[in-house]
Amino acid sequence: MMENIGLNSDIQAGGKVFHIQTQFMEPSEKIVSTIFEDGKVITRKSIAMKNSVPVPELKVAVSRLHRDMSEDIEMLFYISDKVGTIRHAVSNNKLGLVFYKMNLYDEAIEEFQKALEINPEYVEVYKNLGCAYLRKNMLQQAKAAFVAGIDKNENYADLHNNLGYTYFLLNNFSDAIKEISGALDINPDYIDAQFYLSIVYLKSIVYDVQQSSLPSKIERLNHSKELLDNIREKGANYKVEYIVSALSLMEENKYSEALNALESAQSDHPPTVETDIENDFYLKFMFGGKGKEDRYINEYVEQLKQVINKAPLYPDLHNNLGIAYLIQCRNMFLNALEEFRHALEINPNYKKAEKNLKLAENDGKGFLILLRAILK
């Protein structure tokens, strides 16, 4: 049995106290670092580490990850302060999404609200704000956010689906069915909407809900089976064993047990590909002083490539990789300017270096303007 290798420390950031615990987990061969707030897990990160690694190296790796987690939470609130000094809705939204991912919902809500104050037409933010309210079980506020977003763009399927799920949580089954069905009218292949509509149908049957505008029980049952059959075939977001179990139980008229199976499918998702790594990179690049760190940008490029290998059909990932390549070009360009200047420092009469510097400075302005425009 190896000695216990771990670190614990408290850190103050954003007017809060966070506890960071980093531990080498011998059975799973991982170093796991967790950030807590008031005993609640905020975020967790792990790296693989073989048991065969010498103890001194393990201690260094544990210390490095512990330090990185501490710096990340400090950096996040530092960036929050900097974003607060400008009026840029995109940055507020991205910061809100990072807070949301870290389960810091109050901070996320504040950033989404700021984004909408700056740009009330930024429809995606209404969805993000509503989802943050849902996480805090603030159902009426979530409903208002989704409705406001639909008023801006009635063809946004996510807003209809999320509004429908909110109605479901409010026990308004008729409007839940109406909104989730509306999401499927916009996007018939929307797997999450198919799943939630199945849950709404099944729960309304289990609890014998009597509300106006509800389809008949047999219609709800048959439509639910059709949706679940489709999810079983195509729905990678949900573990197939739960879907198969629910369908089998429905055939036996065991609707309560079938509902339990779907609720298990809802809570026990298979591992998903993380496709939203761009938000953290963008904020650190724009506000965290990482713009000229080649190692940081190269690591981001490699991370994007790995995610694309797992999810090659996500257009956002390819777009983000293209931007990352442009940033690499920008840094190489700035390095080139420095070398031309260095050549002239050594030999002020070096005409070729002088010519190259002038050409690069003049022609490079367009490239830098292009990159700034893309990053806006």
mmCIF file of C-alpha atoms in Angstrom:
data_model
loop_
_atom_site.group_PDB
_atom_site.id
_atom_site.type_symbol
_atom_site.label_atom_id
_atom_site.label_comp_id
_atom_site.label_asym_id
_atom_site.label_seq_id
_atom_site.Cartn_x
_atom_site.Cartn_y
_atom_site.Cartn_z
ATOM 1 C CA MET A 1 0.000 0.000 0.000
ATOM 2 C CA MET A 2 1.413 3.368 -1.054
ATOM 3 C CA GLU A 3 1.592 6.305 1.348
ATOM 4 C CA ASN A 4 -1.246 8.838 1.240
ATOM 5 C CA ILE A 5 -0.280 11.516 -1.279
ATOM 6 C CA GLY A 6 -2.513 14.574 -1.279
ATOM 7 C CA LEU A 7 -2.931 18.284 -0.600
ATOM 8 C CA ASN A 8 -5.669 20.437 0.937
ATOM 9 C CA SER A 9 -5.896 24.217 0.956
ATOM 10 C CA ASP A 10 -8.377 27.090 1.109
ATOM 11 C CA ILE A 11 -8.386 29.946 -1.367
ATOM 12 C CA GLN A 12 -10.286 33.236 -1.453
ATOM 13 C CA ALA A 13 -11.655 34.417 -4.798
ATOM 14 C CA GLY A 14 -14.615 36.552 -5.769
ATOM 15 C CA GLY A 15 -15.449 37.236 -2.140
ATOM 16 C CA LYS A 16 -15.829 33.512 -1.466
ATOM 17 C CA VAL A 17 -13.761 30.816 0.197
ATOM 18 C CA PHE A 18 -13.115 27.659 -1.815
ATOM 19 C CA HIS A 19 -11.515 24.462 -0.550
ATOM 20 C CA ILE A 20 -9.244 22.548 -2.925
ATOM 21 C CA GLN A 21 -8.492 18.878 -2.321
ATOM 22 C CA THR A 22 -6.055 16.996 -4.548
ATOM 23 C CA GLN A 23 -5.347 13.305 -4.041
ATOM 24 C CA PHE A 24 -3.591 10.451 -5.798
ATOM 25 C CA MET A 25 -6.163 7.640 -6.078
ATOM 26 C CA GLU A 26 -4.125 4.441 -6.177
ATOM 27 C CA PRO A 27 -6.951 2.003 -7.131
ATOM 28 C CA SER A 28 -8.031 4.038 -10.178
ATOM 29 C CA GLU A 29 -4.519 5.272 -11.026
ATOM 30 C CA LYS A 30 -5.600 8.900 -11.164
ATOM 31 C CA ILE A 31 -4.780 12.200 -9.541
ATOM 32 C CA VAL A 32 -8.095 13.879 -8.726
ATOM 33 C CA SER A 33 -8.437 17.529 -7.756
ATOM 34 C CA THR A 34 -11.770 18.867 -6.498
ATOM 35 C CA ILE A 35 -12.896 22.393 -5.663
ATOM 36 C CA PHE A 36 -15.581 22.743 -2.983
ATOM 37 C CA GLU A 37 -17.717 25.658 -1.845
ATOM 38 C CA ASP A 38 -19.492 25.149 1.491
ATOM 39 C CA GLY A 39 -18.989 21.398 1.107
ATOM 40 C CA LYS A 40 -20.543 21.334 -2.386
ATOM 41 C CA VAL A 41 -18.486 20.158 -5.359
ATOM 42 C CA ILE A 42 -17.890 23.037 -7.765
ATOM 43 C CA THR A 43 -15.626 21.353 -10.278
ATOM 44 C CA ARG A 44 -13.316 18.375 -10.528
ATOM 45 C CA LYS A 45 -10.382 17.473 -12.749
ATOM 46 C CA SER A 46 -8.394 14.256 -12.998
ATOM 47 C CA ILE A 47 -5.288 13.067 -14.798
ATOM 48 C CA ALA A 48 -4.112 9.493 -15.350
ATOM 49 C CA MET A 49 -1.078 8.463 -13.314
ATOM 50 C CA LYS A 50 0.362 4.943 -13.084
ATOM 51 C CA ASN A 51 1.063 3.354 -9.702
ATOM 52 C CA SER A 52 4.541 2.563 -10.981
ATOM 53 C CA VAL A 53 5.503 6.253 -11.040
ATOM 54 C CA PRO A 54 8.059 6.980 -8.269
ATOM 55 C CA VAL A 55 6.639 8.699 -5.192
ATOM 56 C CA PRO A 56 8.686 11.922 -5.641
ATOM 57 C CA GLU A 57 7.293 12.308 -9.173
ATOM 58 C CA LEU A 58 3.767 11.602 -7.925
ATOM 59 C CA LYS A 59 4.120 14.334 -5.318
ATOM 60 C CA VAL A 60 5.296 16.796 -7.963
ATOM 61 C CA ALA A 61 2.340 15.903 -10.213
ATOM 62 C CA VAL A 62 -0.132 16.247 -7.322
ATOM 63 C CA SER A 63 1.351 19.615 -6.394
ATOM 64 C CA ARG A 64 1.225 20.810 -10.015
ATOM 65 C CA LEU A 65 -2.442 19.885 -10.490
ATOM 66 C CA HIS A 66 -3.331 21.403 -7.106
ATOM 67 C CA ARG A 67 -1.605 24.644 -8.101
ATOM 68 C CA ASP A 68 -3.283 24.680 -11.529
ATOM 69 C CA MET A 69 -6.739 24.304 -9.976
ATOM 70 C CA SER A 70 -6.006 27.110 -7.527
ATOM 71 C CA GLU A 71 -4.785 29.381 -10.314
ATOM 72 C CA ASP A 72 -7.820 28.546 -12.475
ATOM 73 C CA ILE A 73 -10.362 29.641 -9.863
ATOM 74 C CA GLU A 74 -8.358 32.803 -9.115
ATOM 75 C CA MET A 75 -8.056 33.512 -12.835
ATOM 76 C CA LEU A 76 -11.802 33.070 -13.357
ATOM 77 C CA PHE A 77 -12.711 35.796 -10.886
ATOM 78 C CA TYR A 78 -9.862 38.006 -12.143
ATOM 79 C CA ILE A 79 -11.337 37.696 -15.639
ATOM 80 C CA SER A 80 -14.793 38.441 -14.227
ATOM 81 C CA ASP A 81 -13.494 41.736 -12.844
ATOM 82 C CA LYS A 82 -11.915 42.638 -16.199
ATOM 83 C CA VAL A 83 -15.025 41.739 -18.209
ATOM 84 C CA GLY A 84 -16.983 43.954 -15.824
ATOM 85 C CA THR A 85 -15.019 46.992 -17.030
ATOM 86 C CA ILE A 86 -16.246 46.703 -20.639
ATOM 87 C CA ARG A 87 -19.574 46.394 -22.431
ATOM 88 C CA HIS A 88 -19.245 43.216 -24.489
ATOM 89 C CA ALA A 89 -22.211 40.846 -24.352
ATOM 90 C CA VAL A 90 -20.314 37.947 -25.945
ATOM 91 C CA SER A 91 -17.738 37.989 -23.149
ATOM 92 C CA ASN A 92 -20.423 38.170 -20.452
ATOM 93 C CA ASN A 93 -22.220 35.201 -22.016
ATOM 94 C CA LYS A 94 -19.055 33.114 -22.278
ATOM 95 C CA LEU A 95 -18.127 33.966 -18.696
ATOM 96 C CA GLY A 96 -21.631 33.006 -17.598
ATOM 97 C CA LEU A 97 -21.280 29.644 -19.338
ATOM 98 C CA VAL A 98 -17.976 28.967 -17.565
ATOM 99 C CA PHE A 99 -19.552 29.835 -14.202
ATOM 100 C CA TYR A 100 -22.542 27.625 -15.101
ATOM 101 C CA LYS A 101 -20.290 24.695 -15.923
ATOM 102 C CA MET A 102 -18.634 25.111 -12.521
ATOM 103 C CA ASN A 103 -22.023 25.055 -10.750
ATOM 104 C CA LEU A 104 -21.619 28.714 -9.729
ATOM 105 C CA TYR A 105 -25.163 29.586 -10.752
ATOM 106 C CA ASP A 106 -25.510 32.956 -8.999
ATOM 107 C CA GLU A 107 -22.447 34.249 -10.829
ATOM 108 C CA ALA A 108 -23.697 32.724 -14.095
ATOM 109 C CA ILE A 109 -27.086 34.425 -13.755
ATOM 110 C CA GLU A 110 -25.416 37.769 -13.089
ATOM 111 C CA GLU A 111 -23.284 37.473 -16.241
ATOM 112 C CA PHE A 112 -26.219 36.424 -18.429
ATOM 113 C CA GLN A 113 -28.262 39.351 -17.122
ATOM 114 C CA LYS A 114 -25.404 41.737 -17.933
ATOM 115 C CA ALA A 115 -25.178 40.296 -21.454
ATOM 116 C CA LEU A 116 -28.892 40.945 -22.014
ATOM 117 C CA GLU A 117 -28.644 44.476 -20.624
ATOM 118 C CA ILE A 118 -25.978 45.164 -23.243
ATOM 119 C CA ASN A 119 -27.733 43.301 -26.078
ATOM 120 C CA PRO A 120 -31.400 42.365 -25.509
ATOM 121 C CA GLU A 121 -31.458 40.683 -28.958
ATOM 122 C CA TYR A 122 -28.856 38.058 -27.965
ATOM 123 C CA VAL A 123 -31.308 35.150 -28.056
ATOM 124 C CA GLU A 124 -28.954 32.376 -26.933
ATOM 125 C CA VAL A 125 -28.492 34.137 -23.598
ATOM 126 C CA TYR A 126 -32.188 33.786 -22.731
ATOM 127 C CA LYS A 127 -31.746 30.019 -22.978
ATOM 128 C CA ASN A 128 -28.600 30.096 -20.838
ATOM 129 C CA LEU A 129 -30.250 32.340 -18.235
ATOM 130 C CA GLY A 130 -33.314 30.115 -18.061
ATOM 131 C CA CYS A 131 -31.196 26.987 -17.629
ATOM 132 C CA ALA A 132 -29.278 28.623 -14.770
ATOM 133 C CA TYR A 133 -32.576 29.479 -13.078
ATOM 134 C CA LEU A 134 -33.689 25.859 -13.531
ATOM 135 C CA ARG A 135 -30.554 24.658 -11.751
ATOM 136 C CA LYS A 136 -31.558 26.833 -8.795
ATOM 137 C CA ASN A 137 -35.160 25.574 -9.006
ATOM 138 C CA MET A 138 -36.350 29.133 -9.723
ATOM 139 C CA LEU A 139 -39.063 27.906 -12.063
ATOM 140 C CA GLN A 140 -41.025 31.113 -12.614
ATOM 141 C CA GLN A 141 -37.851 33.034 -13.441
ATOM 142 C CA ALA A 142 -36.783 30.251 -15.818
ATOM 143 C CA LYS A 143 -40.176 30.349 -17.509
ATOM 144 C CA ALA A 144 -39.940 34.130 -17.945
ATOM 145 C CA ALA A 145 -36.458 33.858 -19.490
ATOM 146 C CA PHE A 146 -37.504 31.198 -22.004
ATOM 147 C CA VAL A 147 -40.696 33.093 -22.937
ATOM 148 C CA ALA A 148 -38.679 36.287 -23.458
ATOM 149 C CA GLY A 149 -36.299 34.399 -25.739
ATOM 150 C CA ILE A 150 -39.150 32.943 -27.787
ATOM 151 C CA ASP A 151 -40.564 36.461 -28.178
ATOM 152 C CA LYS A 152 -37.251 37.364 -29.833
ATOM 153 C CA ASN A 153 -37.033 34.211 -31.982
ATOM 154 C CA GLU A 154 -39.967 31.814 -32.110
ATOM 155 C CA ASN A 155 -37.994 29.299 -34.199
ATOM 156 C CA TYR A 156 -35.387 28.494 -31.526
ATOM 157 C CA ALA A 157 -36.105 24.845 -30.703
ATOM 158 C CA ASP A 158 -34.044 24.792 -27.485
ATOM 159 C CA LEU A 159 -36.156 27.568 -25.987
ATOM 160 C CA HIS A 160 -39.418 25.716 -26.688
ATOM 161 C CA ASN A 161 -38.022 22.458 -25.298
ATOM 162 C CA ASN A 162 -36.705 24.109 -22.139
ATOM 163 C CA LEU A 163 -39.922 26.057 -21.652
ATOM 164 C CA GLY A 164 -41.872 22.830 -22.054
ATOM 165 C CA TYR A 165 -39.720 21.098 -19.464
ATOM 166 C CA THR A 166 -40.254 24.043 -17.107
ATOM 167 C CA TYR A 167 -44.026 23.734 -17.539
ATOM 168 C CA PHE A 168 -43.644 20.033 -16.767
ATOM 169 C CA LEU A 169 -41.854 20.856 -13.506
ATOM 170 C CA LEU A 170 -44.726 23.250 -12.755
ATOM 171 C CA ASN A 171 -47.192 20.360 -13.343
ATOM 172 C CA ASN A 172 -48.674 22.122 -16.367
ATOM 173 C CA PHE A 173 -48.745 19.097 -18.658
ATOM 174 C CA SER A 174 -50.831 20.639 -21.448
ATOM 175 C CA ASP A 175 -48.439 23.529 -22.037
ATOM 176 C CA ALA A 176 -45.445 21.223 -21.554
ATOM 177 C CA ILE A 177 -46.664 19.005 -24.393
ATOM 178 C CA LYS A 178 -47.452 22.038 -26.550
ATOM 179 C CA GLU A 179 -43.985 23.589 -26.169
ATOM 180 C CA ILE A 180 -41.941 20.392 -26.504
ATOM 181 C CA SER A 181 -44.019 19.410 -29.539
ATOM 182 C CA GLY A 182 -43.260 22.872 -30.910
ATOM 183 C CA ALA A 183 -39.552 22.168 -30.525
ATOM 184 C CA LEU A 184 -40.013 18.954 -32.528
ATOM 185 C CA ASP A 185 -41.946 20.822 -35.219
ATOM 186 C CA ILE A 186 -38.872 23.020 -35.644
ATOM 187 C CA ASN A 187 -36.389 20.130 -35.394
ATOM 188 C CA PRO A 188 -37.950 16.655 -35.773
ATOM 189 C CA ASP A 189 -34.583 14.998 -34.982
ATOM 190 C CA TYR A 190 -34.209 16.731 -31.600
ATOM 191 C CA ILE A 191 -33.470 13.709 -29.379
ATOM 192 C CA ASP A 192 -33.705 15.546 -26.044
ATOM 193 C CA ALA A 193 -37.137 16.909 -26.970
ATOM 194 C CA GLN A 194 -38.280 13.407 -27.946
ATOM 195 C CA PHE A 195 -37.066 12.112 -24.592
ATOM 196 C CA TYR A 196 -38.703 14.847 -22.517
ATOM 197 C CA LEU A 197 -41.987 14.514 -24.379
ATOM 198 C CA SER A 198 -41.936 10.787 -23.577
ATOM 199 C CA ILE A 199 -41.423 11.560 -19.882
ATOM 200 C CA VAL A 200 -44.245 14.116 -19.886
ATOM 201 C CA TYR A 201 -46.618 11.653 -21.564
ATOM 202 C CA LEU A 202 -45.711 8.823 -19.219
ATOM 203 C CA LYS A 203 -45.905 10.863 -16.029
ATOM 204 C CA SER A 204 -49.293 12.261 -17.051
ATOM 205 C CA ILE A 205 -50.486 8.647 -17.428
ATOM 206 C CA VAL A 206 -48.963 7.457 -14.136
ATOM 207 C CA TYR A 207 -50.542 10.309 -12.177
ATOM 208 C CA ASP A 208 -53.782 10.198 -14.183
ATOM 209 C CA VAL A 209 -53.506 13.900 -14.942
ATOM 210 C CA GLN A 210 -56.776 15.500 -16.038
ATOM 211 C CA GLN A 211 -56.002 18.711 -17.912
ATOM 212 C CA SER A 212 -57.669 20.324 -20.886
ATOM 213 C CA SER A 213 -56.039 19.862 -24.283
ATOM 214 C CA LEU A 214 -54.263 16.652 -23.248
ATOM 215 C CA PRO A 215 -54.294 13.981 -25.959
ATOM 216 C CA SER A 216 -56.106 10.794 -25.051
ATOM 217 C CA LYS A 217 -54.266 8.248 -22.920
ATOM 218 C CA ILE A 218 -53.845 5.830 -25.827
ATOM 219 C CA GLU A 219 -52.492 8.620 -28.047
ATOM 220 C CA ARG A 220 -49.962 9.643 -25.409
ATOM 221 C CA LEU A 221 -48.947 6.028 -24.856
ATOM 222 C CA ASN A 222 -48.503 5.219 -28.542
ATOM 223 C CA HIS A 223 -46.643 8.439 -29.293
ATOM 224 C CA SER A 224 -44.349 7.841 -26.322
ATOM 225 C CA LYS A 225 -43.514 4.366 -27.626
ATOM 226 C CA GLU A 226 -42.747 5.774 -31.087
ATOM 227 C CA LEU A 227 -40.446 8.399 -29.627
ATOM 228 C CA LEU A 228 -38.633 5.925 -27.390
ATOM 229 C CA ASP A 229 -38.199 3.499 -30.291
ATOM 230 C CA ASN A 230 -36.506 6.271 -32.231
ATOM 231 C CA ILE A 231 -34.305 7.192 -29.255
ATOM 232 C CA ARG A 232 -33.341 3.534 -28.847
ATOM 233 C CA GLU A 233 -32.102 3.518 -32.441
ATOM 234 C CA LYS A 234 -30.490 6.965 -32.618
ATOM 235 C CA GLY A 235 -30.246 8.550 -29.194
ATOM 236 C CA ALA A 236 -26.622 8.370 -28.137
ATOM 237 C CA ASN A 237 -27.432 10.840 -25.329
ATOM 238 C CA TYR A 238 -29.186 8.120 -23.328
ATOM 239 C CA LYS A 239 -28.147 4.636 -22.259
ATOM 240 C CA VAL A 240 -30.055 2.163 -24.388
ATOM 241 C CA GLU A 241 -30.675 -0.314 -21.551
ATOM 242 C CA TYR A 242 -32.957 2.177 -19.790
ATOM 243 C CA ILE A 243 -34.891 2.906 -22.969
ATOM 244 C CA VAL A 244 -35.321 -0.808 -23.743
ATOM 245 C CA SER A 245 -36.443 -1.427 -20.162
ATOM 246 C CA ALA A 246 -39.005 1.388 -20.327
ATOM 247 C CA LEU A 247 -40.439 0.073 -23.601
ATOM 248 C CA SER A 248 -40.687 -3.455 -22.218
ATOM 249 C CA LEU A 249 -42.410 -2.267 -19.028
ATOM 250 C CA MET A 250 -44.871 -0.186 -21.038
ATOM 251 C CA GLU A 251 -45.864 -3.288 -22.996
ATOM 252 C CA GLU A 252 -46.657 -4.912 -19.634
ATOM 253 C CA ASN A 253 -48.704 -1.844 -18.586
ATOM 254 C CA LYS A 254 -46.179 -1.162 -15.803
ATOM 255 C CA TYR A 255 -46.163 2.573 -16.415
ATOM 256 C CA SER A 256 -44.787 3.641 -13.041
ATOM 257 C CA GLU A 257 -41.782 1.336 -13.407
ATOM 258 C CA ALA A 258 -41.302 2.538 -16.987
ATOM 259 C CA LEU A 259 -41.249 6.128 -15.738
ATOM 260 C CA ASN A 260 -38.596 5.153 -13.187
ATOM 261 C CA ALA A 261 -36.484 3.700 -15.995
ATOM 262 C CA LEU A 262 -36.719 6.958 -17.974
ATOM 263 C CA GLU A 263 -35.827 9.014 -14.914
ATOM 264 C CA SER A 264 -32.782 6.783 -14.478
ATOM 265 C CA ALA A 265 -31.872 7.416 -18.116
ATOM 266 C CA GLN A 266 -32.205 11.138 -17.465
ATOM 267 C CA SER A 267 -29.836 11.104 -14.489
ATOM 268 C CA ASP A 268 -27.378 8.450 -15.716
ATOM 269 C CA HIS A 269 -26.074 9.870 -18.976
ATOM 270 C CA PRO A 270 -23.296 8.086 -20.864
ATOM 271 C CA PRO A 271 -20.008 10.018 -21.068
ATOM 272 C CA THR A 272 -20.407 12.931 -23.461
ATOM 273 C CA VAL A 273 -17.814 14.673 -25.583
ATOM 274 C CA GLU A 274 -16.930 18.051 -24.125
ATOM 275 C CA THR A 275 -17.526 20.467 -26.988
ATOM 276 C CA ASP A 276 -17.579 23.786 -25.110
ATOM 277 C CA ILE A 277 -13.874 24.174 -24.317
ATOM 278 C CA GLU A 278 -13.730 27.337 -26.428
ATOM 279 C CA ASN A 279 -15.350 29.555 -23.774
ATOM 280 C CA ASP A 280 -12.569 29.057 -21.244
ATOM 281 C CA PHE A 281 -9.892 29.526 -23.907
ATOM 282 C CA TYR A 282 -11.514 32.701 -25.269
ATOM 283 C CA LEU A 283 -11.697 34.338 -21.838
ATOM 284 C CA LYS A 284 -8.116 33.463 -20.893
ATOM 285 C CA PHE A 285 -6.882 34.576 -24.317
ATOM 286 C CA MET A 286 -8.739 37.897 -24.304
ATOM 287 C CA PHE A 287 -8.578 38.807 -20.614
ATOM 288 C CA GLY A 288 -6.232 36.434 -18.803
ATOM 289 C CA GLY A 289 -2.923 37.315 -20.417
ATOM 290 C CA LYS A 290 -2.626 34.014 -22.303
ATOM 291 C CA GLY A 291 -2.596 35.581 -25.773
ATOM 292 C CA LYS A 292 1.148 35.292 -26.305
ATOM 293 C CA GLU A 293 1.734 31.985 -24.512
ATOM 294 C CA ASP A 294 2.539 29.566 -27.325
ATOM 295 C CA ARG A 295 2.370 26.558 -24.993
ATOM 296 C CA TYR A 296 -1.161 27.437 -23.876
ATOM 297 C CA ILE A 297 -2.389 27.941 -27.435
ATOM 298 C CA ASN A 298 -0.677 24.774 -28.693
ATOM 299 C CA GLU A 299 -2.278 22.766 -25.880
ATOM 300 C CA TYR A 300 -5.680 24.190 -26.845
ATOM 301 C CA VAL A 301 -5.132 23.189 -30.483
ATOM 302 C CA GLU A 302 -4.240 19.634 -29.456
ATOM 303 C CA GLN A 303 -7.252 19.497 -27.137
ATOM 304 C CA LEU A 304 -9.533 20.592 -29.977
ATOM 305 C CA LYS A 305 -8.051 17.960 -32.291
ATOM 306 C CA GLN A 306 -8.729 15.242 -29.717
ATOM 307 C CA VAL A 307 -12.329 16.364 -29.273
ATOM 308 C CA ILE A 308 -12.841 16.543 -33.057
ATOM 309 C CA ASN A 309 -11.619 12.949 -33.363
ATOM 310 C CA LYS A 310 -14.444 11.950 -31.005
ATOM 311 C CA ALA A 311 -17.067 14.296 -32.475
ATOM 312 C CA PRO A 312 -16.080 15.071 -36.083
ATOM 313 C CA LEU A 313 -19.517 16.389 -37.089
ATOM 314 C CA TYR A 314 -19.624 19.381 -34.709
ATOM 315 C CA PRO A 315 -19.129 22.452 -36.968
ATOM 316 C CA ASP A 316 -18.328 24.694 -33.975
ATOM 317 C CA LEU A 317 -15.275 22.589 -33.178
ATOM 318 C CA HIS A 318 -13.850 22.973 -36.687
ATOM 319 C CA ASN A 319 -14.601 26.704 -36.616
ATOM 320 C CA ASN A 320 -12.811 27.045 -33.275
ATOM 321 C CA LEU A 321 -9.815 25.087 -34.555
ATOM 322 C CA GLY A 322 -9.617 27.435 -37.544
ATOM 323 C CA ILE A 323 -9.551 30.429 -35.192
ATOM 324 C CA ALA A 324 -6.867 28.745 -33.085
ATOM 325 C CA TYR A 325 -4.719 28.244 -36.187
ATOM 326 C CA LEU A 326 -5.108 31.957 -36.995
ATOM 327 C CA ILE A 327 -3.987 32.806 -33.460
ATOM 328 C CA GLN A 328 -0.926 30.603 -33.930
ATOM 329 C CA CYS A 329 -0.213 32.455 -37.190
ATOM 330 C CA ARG A 330 -0.587 35.774 -35.369
ATOM 331 C CA ASN A 331 1.933 34.741 -32.727
ATOM 332 C CA MET A 332 4.370 33.492 -35.364
ATOM 333 C CA PHE A 333 3.912 36.813 -37.189
ATOM 334 C CA LEU A 334 4.672 38.789 -34.008
ATOM 335 C CA ASN A 335 7.728 36.590 -33.435
ATOM 336 C CA ALA A 336 8.878 37.367 -36.979
ATOM 337 C CA LEU A 337 8.596 41.118 -36.351
ATOM 338 C CA GLU A 338 10.689 40.742 -33.206
ATOM 339 C CA GLU A 339 13.402 38.894 -35.146
ATOM 340 C CA PHE A 340 13.530 41.566 -37.886
ATOM 341 C CA ARG A 341 13.857 44.241 -35.172
ATOM 342 C CA HIS A 342 16.532 42.209 -33.407
ATOM 343 C CA ALA A 343 18.470 41.933 -36.670
ATOM 344 C CA LEU A 344 18.355 45.748 -36.997
ATOM 345 C CA GLU A 345 19.483 46.209 -33.403
ATOM 346 C CA ILE A 346 22.556 44.135 -34.196
ATOM 347 C CA ASN A 347 23.134 45.851 -37.551
ATOM 348 C CA PRO A 348 21.161 49.101 -38.102
ATOM 349 C CA ASN A 349 22.352 49.179 -41.745
ATOM 350 C CA TYR A 350 20.928 45.753 -42.604
ATOM 351 C CA LYS A 351 18.712 46.863 -45.527
ATOM 352 C CA LYS A 352 17.109 43.487 -46.149
ATOM 353 C CA ALA A 353 15.880 43.225 -42.552
ATOM 354 C CA GLU A 354 14.670 46.841 -42.701
ATOM 355 C CA LYS A 355 12.712 46.102 -45.882
ATOM 356 C CA ASN A 356 11.225 42.902 -44.456
ATOM 357 C CA LEU A 357 10.154 44.708 -41.280
ATOM 358 C CA LYS A 358 8.395 47.482 -43.214
ATOM 359 C CA LEU A 359 6.637 45.013 -45.503
ATOM 360 C CA ALA A 360 5.534 42.845 -42.590
ATOM 361 C CA GLU A 361 4.325 45.813 -40.530
ATOM 362 C CA ASN A 362 2.322 47.251 -43.429
ATOM 363 C CA ASP A 363 0.855 44.045 -44.840
ATOM 364 C CA GLY A 364 0.365 42.445 -41.437
ATOM 365 C CA LYS A 365 -2.068 45.114 -40.259
ATOM 366 C CA GLY A 366 -4.809 43.580 -42.376
ATOM 367 C CA PHE A 367 -4.260 40.164 -40.838
ATOM 368 C CA LEU A 368 -4.414 41.528 -37.289
ATOM 369 C CA ILE A 369 -7.595 43.467 -38.111
ATOM 370 C CA LEU A 370 -9.091 40.250 -39.516
ATOM 371 C CA LEU A 371 -8.290 38.307 -36.344
ATOM 372 C CA ARG A 372 -9.721 41.033 -34.101
ATOM 373 C CA ALA A 373 -12.916 41.043 -36.162
ATOM 374 C CA ILE A 374 -13.254 37.253 -35.897
ATOM 375 C CA LEU A 375 -12.705 37.289 -32.132
ATOM 376 C CA LYS A 376 -15.450 39.875 -31.630
#
